[in-house]
mmCIF file of C-alpha atoms in Angstrom:
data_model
loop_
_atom_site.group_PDB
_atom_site.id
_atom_site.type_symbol
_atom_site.label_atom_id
_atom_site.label_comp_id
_atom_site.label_asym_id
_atom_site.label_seq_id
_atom_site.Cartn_x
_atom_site.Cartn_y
_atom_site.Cartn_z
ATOM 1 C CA UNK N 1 0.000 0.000 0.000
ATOM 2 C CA UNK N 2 1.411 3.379 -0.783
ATOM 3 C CA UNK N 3 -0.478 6.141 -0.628
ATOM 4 C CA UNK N 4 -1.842 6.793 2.727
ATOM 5 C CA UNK N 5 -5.248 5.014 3.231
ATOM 6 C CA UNK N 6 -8.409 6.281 5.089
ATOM 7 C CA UNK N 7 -11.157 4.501 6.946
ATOM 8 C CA UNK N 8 -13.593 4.797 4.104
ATOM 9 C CA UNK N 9 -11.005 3.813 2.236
ATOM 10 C CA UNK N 10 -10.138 0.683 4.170
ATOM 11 C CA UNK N 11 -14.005 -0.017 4.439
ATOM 12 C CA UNK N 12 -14.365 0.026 0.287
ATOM 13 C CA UNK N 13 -10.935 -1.773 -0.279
ATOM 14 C CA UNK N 14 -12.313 -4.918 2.416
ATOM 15 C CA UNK N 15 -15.983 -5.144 0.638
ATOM 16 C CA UNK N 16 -14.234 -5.112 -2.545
ATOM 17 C CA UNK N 17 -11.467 -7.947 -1.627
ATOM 18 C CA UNK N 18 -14.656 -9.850 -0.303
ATOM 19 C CA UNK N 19 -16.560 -9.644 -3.117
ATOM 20 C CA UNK N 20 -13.572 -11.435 -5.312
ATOM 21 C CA UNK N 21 -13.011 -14.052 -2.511
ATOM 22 C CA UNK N 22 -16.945 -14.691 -2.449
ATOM 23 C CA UNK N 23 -17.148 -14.885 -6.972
ATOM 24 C CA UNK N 24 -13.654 -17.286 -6.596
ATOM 25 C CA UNK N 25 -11.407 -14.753 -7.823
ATOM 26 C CA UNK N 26 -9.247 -14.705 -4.777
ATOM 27 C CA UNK N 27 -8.394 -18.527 -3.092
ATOM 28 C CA UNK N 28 -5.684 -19.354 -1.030
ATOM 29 C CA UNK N 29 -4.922 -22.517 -2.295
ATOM 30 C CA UNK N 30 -2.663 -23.618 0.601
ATOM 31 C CA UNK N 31 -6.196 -23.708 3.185
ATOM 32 C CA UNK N 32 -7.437 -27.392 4.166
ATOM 33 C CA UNK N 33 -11.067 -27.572 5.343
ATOM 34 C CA UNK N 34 -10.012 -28.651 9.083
ATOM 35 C CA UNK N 35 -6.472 -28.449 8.879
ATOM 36 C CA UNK N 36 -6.881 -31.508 11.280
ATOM 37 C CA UNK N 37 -8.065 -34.482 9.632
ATOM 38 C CA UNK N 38 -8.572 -35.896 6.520
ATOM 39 C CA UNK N 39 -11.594 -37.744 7.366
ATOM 40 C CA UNK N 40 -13.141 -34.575 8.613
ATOM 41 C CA UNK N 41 -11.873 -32.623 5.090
ATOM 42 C CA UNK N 42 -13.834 -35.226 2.781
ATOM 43 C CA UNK N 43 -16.914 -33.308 4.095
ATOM 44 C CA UNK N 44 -15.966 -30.048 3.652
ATOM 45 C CA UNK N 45 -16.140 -27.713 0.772
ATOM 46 C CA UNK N 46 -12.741 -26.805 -0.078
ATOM 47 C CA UNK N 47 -13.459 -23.784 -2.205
ATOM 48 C CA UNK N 48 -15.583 -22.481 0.349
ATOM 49 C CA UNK N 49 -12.833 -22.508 2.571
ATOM 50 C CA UNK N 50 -10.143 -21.431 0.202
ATOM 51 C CA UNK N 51 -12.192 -18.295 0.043
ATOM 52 C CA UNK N 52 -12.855 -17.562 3.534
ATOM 53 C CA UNK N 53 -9.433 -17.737 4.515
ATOM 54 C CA UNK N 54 -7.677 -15.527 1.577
ATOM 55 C CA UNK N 55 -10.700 -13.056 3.125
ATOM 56 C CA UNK N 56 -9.439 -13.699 6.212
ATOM 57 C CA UNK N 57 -5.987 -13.358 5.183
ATOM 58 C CA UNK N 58 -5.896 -9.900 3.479
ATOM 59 C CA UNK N 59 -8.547 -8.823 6.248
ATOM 60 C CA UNK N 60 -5.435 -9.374 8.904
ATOM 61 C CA UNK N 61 -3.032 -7.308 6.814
ATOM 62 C CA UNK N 62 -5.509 -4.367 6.934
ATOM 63 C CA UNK N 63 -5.593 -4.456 10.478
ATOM 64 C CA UNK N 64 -1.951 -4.632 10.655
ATOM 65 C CA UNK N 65 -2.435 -1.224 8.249
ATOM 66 C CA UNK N 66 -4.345 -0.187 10.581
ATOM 67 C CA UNK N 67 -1.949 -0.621 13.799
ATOM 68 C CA UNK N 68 0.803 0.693 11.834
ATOM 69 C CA UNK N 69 -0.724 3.813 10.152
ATOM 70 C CA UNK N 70 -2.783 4.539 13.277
ATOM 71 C CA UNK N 71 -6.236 4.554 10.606
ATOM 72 C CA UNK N 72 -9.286 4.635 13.133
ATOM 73 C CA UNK N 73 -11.689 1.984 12.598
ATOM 74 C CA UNK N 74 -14.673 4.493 13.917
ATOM 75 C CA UNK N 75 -17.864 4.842 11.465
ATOM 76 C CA UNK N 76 -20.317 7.434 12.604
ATOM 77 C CA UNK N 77 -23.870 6.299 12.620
ATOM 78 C CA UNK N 78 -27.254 8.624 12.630
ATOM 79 C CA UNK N 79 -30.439 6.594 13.910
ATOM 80 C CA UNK N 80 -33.810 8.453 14.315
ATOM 81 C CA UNK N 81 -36.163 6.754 15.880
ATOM 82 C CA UNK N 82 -39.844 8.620 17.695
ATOM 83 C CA UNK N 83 -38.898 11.497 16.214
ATOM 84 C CA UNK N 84 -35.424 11.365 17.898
ATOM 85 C CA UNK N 85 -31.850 11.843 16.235
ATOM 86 C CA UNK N 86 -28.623 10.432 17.961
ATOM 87 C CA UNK N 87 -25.447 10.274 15.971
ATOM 88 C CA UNK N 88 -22.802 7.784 18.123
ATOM 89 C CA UNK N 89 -19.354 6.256 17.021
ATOM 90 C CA UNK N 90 -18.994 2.716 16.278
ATOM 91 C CA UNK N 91 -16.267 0.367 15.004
ATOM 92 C CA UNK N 92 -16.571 -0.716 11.424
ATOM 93 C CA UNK N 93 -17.591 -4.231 11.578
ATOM 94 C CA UNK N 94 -14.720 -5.180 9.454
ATOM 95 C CA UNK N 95 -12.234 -3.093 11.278
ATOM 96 C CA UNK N 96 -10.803 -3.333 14.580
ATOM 97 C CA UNK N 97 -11.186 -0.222 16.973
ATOM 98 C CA UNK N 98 -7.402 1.367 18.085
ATOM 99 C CA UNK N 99 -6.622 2.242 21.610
ATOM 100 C CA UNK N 100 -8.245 5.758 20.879
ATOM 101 C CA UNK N 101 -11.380 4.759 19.056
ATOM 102 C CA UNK N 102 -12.468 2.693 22.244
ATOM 103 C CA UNK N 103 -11.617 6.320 24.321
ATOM 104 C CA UNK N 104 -14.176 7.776 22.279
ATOM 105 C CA UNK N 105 -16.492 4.726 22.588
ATOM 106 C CA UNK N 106 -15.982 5.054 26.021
ATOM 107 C CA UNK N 107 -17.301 8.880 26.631
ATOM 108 C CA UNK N 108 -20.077 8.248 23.681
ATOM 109 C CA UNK N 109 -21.556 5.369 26.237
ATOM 110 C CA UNK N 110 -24.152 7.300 28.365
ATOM 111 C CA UNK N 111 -25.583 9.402 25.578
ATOM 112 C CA UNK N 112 -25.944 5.773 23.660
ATOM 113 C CA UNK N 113 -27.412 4.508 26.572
ATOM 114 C CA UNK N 114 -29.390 7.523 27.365
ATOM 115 C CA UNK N 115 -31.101 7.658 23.682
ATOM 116 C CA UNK N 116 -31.678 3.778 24.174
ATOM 117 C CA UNK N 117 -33.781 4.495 27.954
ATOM 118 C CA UNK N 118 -35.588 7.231 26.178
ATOM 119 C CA UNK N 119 -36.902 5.601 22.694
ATOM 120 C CA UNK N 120 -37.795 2.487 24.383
ATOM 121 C CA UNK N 121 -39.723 3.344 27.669
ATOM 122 C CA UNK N 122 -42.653 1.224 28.081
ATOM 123 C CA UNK N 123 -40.911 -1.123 25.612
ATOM 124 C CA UNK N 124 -40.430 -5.342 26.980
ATOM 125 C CA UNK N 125 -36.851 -5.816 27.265
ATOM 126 C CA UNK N 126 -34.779 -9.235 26.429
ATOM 127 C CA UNK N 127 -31.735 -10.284 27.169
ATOM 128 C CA UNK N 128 -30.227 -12.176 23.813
ATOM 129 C CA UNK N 129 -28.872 -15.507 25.463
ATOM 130 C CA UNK N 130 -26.843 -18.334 23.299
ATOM 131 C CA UNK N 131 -25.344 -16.251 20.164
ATOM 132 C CA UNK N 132 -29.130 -14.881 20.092
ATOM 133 C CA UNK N 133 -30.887 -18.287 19.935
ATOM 134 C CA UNK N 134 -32.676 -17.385 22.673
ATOM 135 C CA UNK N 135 -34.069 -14.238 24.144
ATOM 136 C CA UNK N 136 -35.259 -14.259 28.429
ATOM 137 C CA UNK N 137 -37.377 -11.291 29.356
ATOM 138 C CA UNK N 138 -34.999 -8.984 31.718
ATOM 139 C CA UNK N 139 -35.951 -5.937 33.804
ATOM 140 C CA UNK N 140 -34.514 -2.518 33.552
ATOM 141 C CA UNK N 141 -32.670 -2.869 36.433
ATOM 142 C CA UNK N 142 -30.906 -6.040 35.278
ATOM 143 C CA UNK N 143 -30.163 -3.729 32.322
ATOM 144 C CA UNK N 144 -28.585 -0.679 34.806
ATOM 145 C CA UNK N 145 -26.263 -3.775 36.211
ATOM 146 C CA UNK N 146 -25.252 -4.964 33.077
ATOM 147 C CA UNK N 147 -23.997 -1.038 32.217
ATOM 148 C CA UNK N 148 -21.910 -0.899 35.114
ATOM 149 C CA UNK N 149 -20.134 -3.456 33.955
ATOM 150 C CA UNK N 150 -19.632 -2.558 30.567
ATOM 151 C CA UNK N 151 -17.194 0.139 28.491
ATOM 152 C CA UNK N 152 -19.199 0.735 25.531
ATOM 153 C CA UNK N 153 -22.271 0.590 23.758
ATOM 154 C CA UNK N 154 -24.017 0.144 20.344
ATOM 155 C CA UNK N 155 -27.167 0.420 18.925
ATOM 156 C CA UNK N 156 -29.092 -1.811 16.025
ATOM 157 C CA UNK N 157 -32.986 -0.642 15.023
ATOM 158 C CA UNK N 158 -34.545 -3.987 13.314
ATOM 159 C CA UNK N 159 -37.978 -4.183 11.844
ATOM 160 C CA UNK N 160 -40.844 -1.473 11.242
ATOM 161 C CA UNK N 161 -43.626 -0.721 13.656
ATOM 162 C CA UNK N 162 -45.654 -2.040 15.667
ATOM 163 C CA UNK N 163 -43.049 -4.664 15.774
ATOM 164 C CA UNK N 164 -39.601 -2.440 15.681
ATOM 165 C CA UNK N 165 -36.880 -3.425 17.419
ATOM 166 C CA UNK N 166 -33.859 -1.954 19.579
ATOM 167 C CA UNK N 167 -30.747 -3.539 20.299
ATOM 168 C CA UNK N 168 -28.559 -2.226 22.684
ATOM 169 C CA UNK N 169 -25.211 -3.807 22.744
ATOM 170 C CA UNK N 170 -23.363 -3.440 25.836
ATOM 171 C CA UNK N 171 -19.537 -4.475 25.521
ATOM 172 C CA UNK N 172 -16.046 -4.639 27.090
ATOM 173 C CA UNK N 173 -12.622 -4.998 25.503
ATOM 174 C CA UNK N 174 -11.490 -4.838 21.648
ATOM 175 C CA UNK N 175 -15.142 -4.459 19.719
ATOM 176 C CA UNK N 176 -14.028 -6.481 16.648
ATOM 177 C CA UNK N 177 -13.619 -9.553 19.654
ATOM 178 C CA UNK N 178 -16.466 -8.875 21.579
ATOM 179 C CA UNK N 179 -19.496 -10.516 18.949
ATOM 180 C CA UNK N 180 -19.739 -14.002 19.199
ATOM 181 C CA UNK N 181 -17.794 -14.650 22.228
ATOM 182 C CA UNK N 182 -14.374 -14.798 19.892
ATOM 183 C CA UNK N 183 -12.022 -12.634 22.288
ATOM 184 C CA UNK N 184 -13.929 -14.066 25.703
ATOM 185 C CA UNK N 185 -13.519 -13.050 28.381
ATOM 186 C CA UNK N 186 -11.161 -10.618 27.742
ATOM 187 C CA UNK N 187 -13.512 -8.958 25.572
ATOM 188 C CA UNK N 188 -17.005 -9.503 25.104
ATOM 189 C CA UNK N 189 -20.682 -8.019 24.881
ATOM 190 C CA UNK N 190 -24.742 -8.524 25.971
ATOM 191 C CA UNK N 191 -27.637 -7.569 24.008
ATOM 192 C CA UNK N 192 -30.499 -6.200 25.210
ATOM 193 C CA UNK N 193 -33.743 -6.837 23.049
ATOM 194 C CA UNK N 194 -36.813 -4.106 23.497
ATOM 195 C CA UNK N 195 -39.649 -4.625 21.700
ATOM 196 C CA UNK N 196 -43.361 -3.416 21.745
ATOM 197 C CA UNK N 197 -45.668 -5.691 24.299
ATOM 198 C CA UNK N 198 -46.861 -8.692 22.017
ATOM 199 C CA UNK N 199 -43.896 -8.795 20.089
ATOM 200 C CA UNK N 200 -41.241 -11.680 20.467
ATOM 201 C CA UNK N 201 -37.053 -10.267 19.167
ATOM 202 C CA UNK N 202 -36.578 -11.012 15.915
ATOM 203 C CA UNK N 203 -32.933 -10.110 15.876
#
């Protein structure tokens, strides 16, 4: 790489190296399906696997862009939702956040939070259990526990009403870890489901 690279930059240059890995364009020929057994690769799609890894692959050397270059991996967001606006900092979900985009995730928290309280009072609330499998009603103050706890938040608006949805993610550590339990428990998030009474989380 040598010009010098931006975030929106980074963002196009990854969905563009995915697309080519997705069509076949890009395979790193040297993957095995489990890299452990041969029995166990007889099942597997090879190509499939080729493809995720050369992803996976040029993904890492971005990062490593990233860490050198000191490119933020913060995206600003703008949700509206009742009529109000919050804009909030996130971290690209293809990026990894540097030691000064989680500072600024860190003081956007309680206005995240704060919009969240305020566009879903009167809302049920679940708590997203087993990689969102399964969602267990919570109360608010089972919420106000789970934010003392946490660094940073996130928010996700699914559906349209009457059955719209808010997610607030509540996380600790490195945000590209904290999904899907990858960087636990180092890093690591909860989800917190409100929905409209008779709807069930669809997210």
């Amino acid at each position: 790489m040598s010009k010098d690279y931006t975030t929106e930059d980074l963002i196009k240059i990854l969905a563009d190296e995915r697309r080519a890995c997705i069509s076949g364009q890009r395979l790193n020929l040297k993957a095995s399906p489990s890299g452990i057994s041969p029995f166990i690769d007889q099942f597997l799609k090879k190509d499939g696997i080729q493809k995720f890894t050369a992803y996976n692959d040029f993904r890492a050397a971005v990062h490593q862009y990233q860490r050198n270059h000191e490119v933020s991996g913060i995206v600003w967001e703008t949700l509206t939702v009742h009529g109000k606006t919050l804009r909030y900092p996130k971290v690209d979900d293809q990026l990894i956040g540097l030691p000064k985009d989680l500072m600024l995730l860190r003081t956007a928290k309680d206005s995240v939070i704060t919009f969240w309280q305020e566009v879903t009072e009167k809302m049920d609330l679940y708590l997203s259990l087993n990689g969102g499998k399964f969602h267990q009603p919570i109360a608010i103050d089972d919420v106000k526990r789970i934010v003392q706890r946490t660094e940073w938040a996130s928010l996700c608006k699914l559906g349209n009403e009457p059955c719209v949805e808010m997610i607030l993610q509540l996380g600790w550590g490195k945000p590209e870890q904290a999904a899907y339990r990858r960087g636990w428990p180092e890093s690591g998030s909860e989800q917190v489901h409100a929905v409209n009474p008779g709807c069930r989380p669809i997210g």
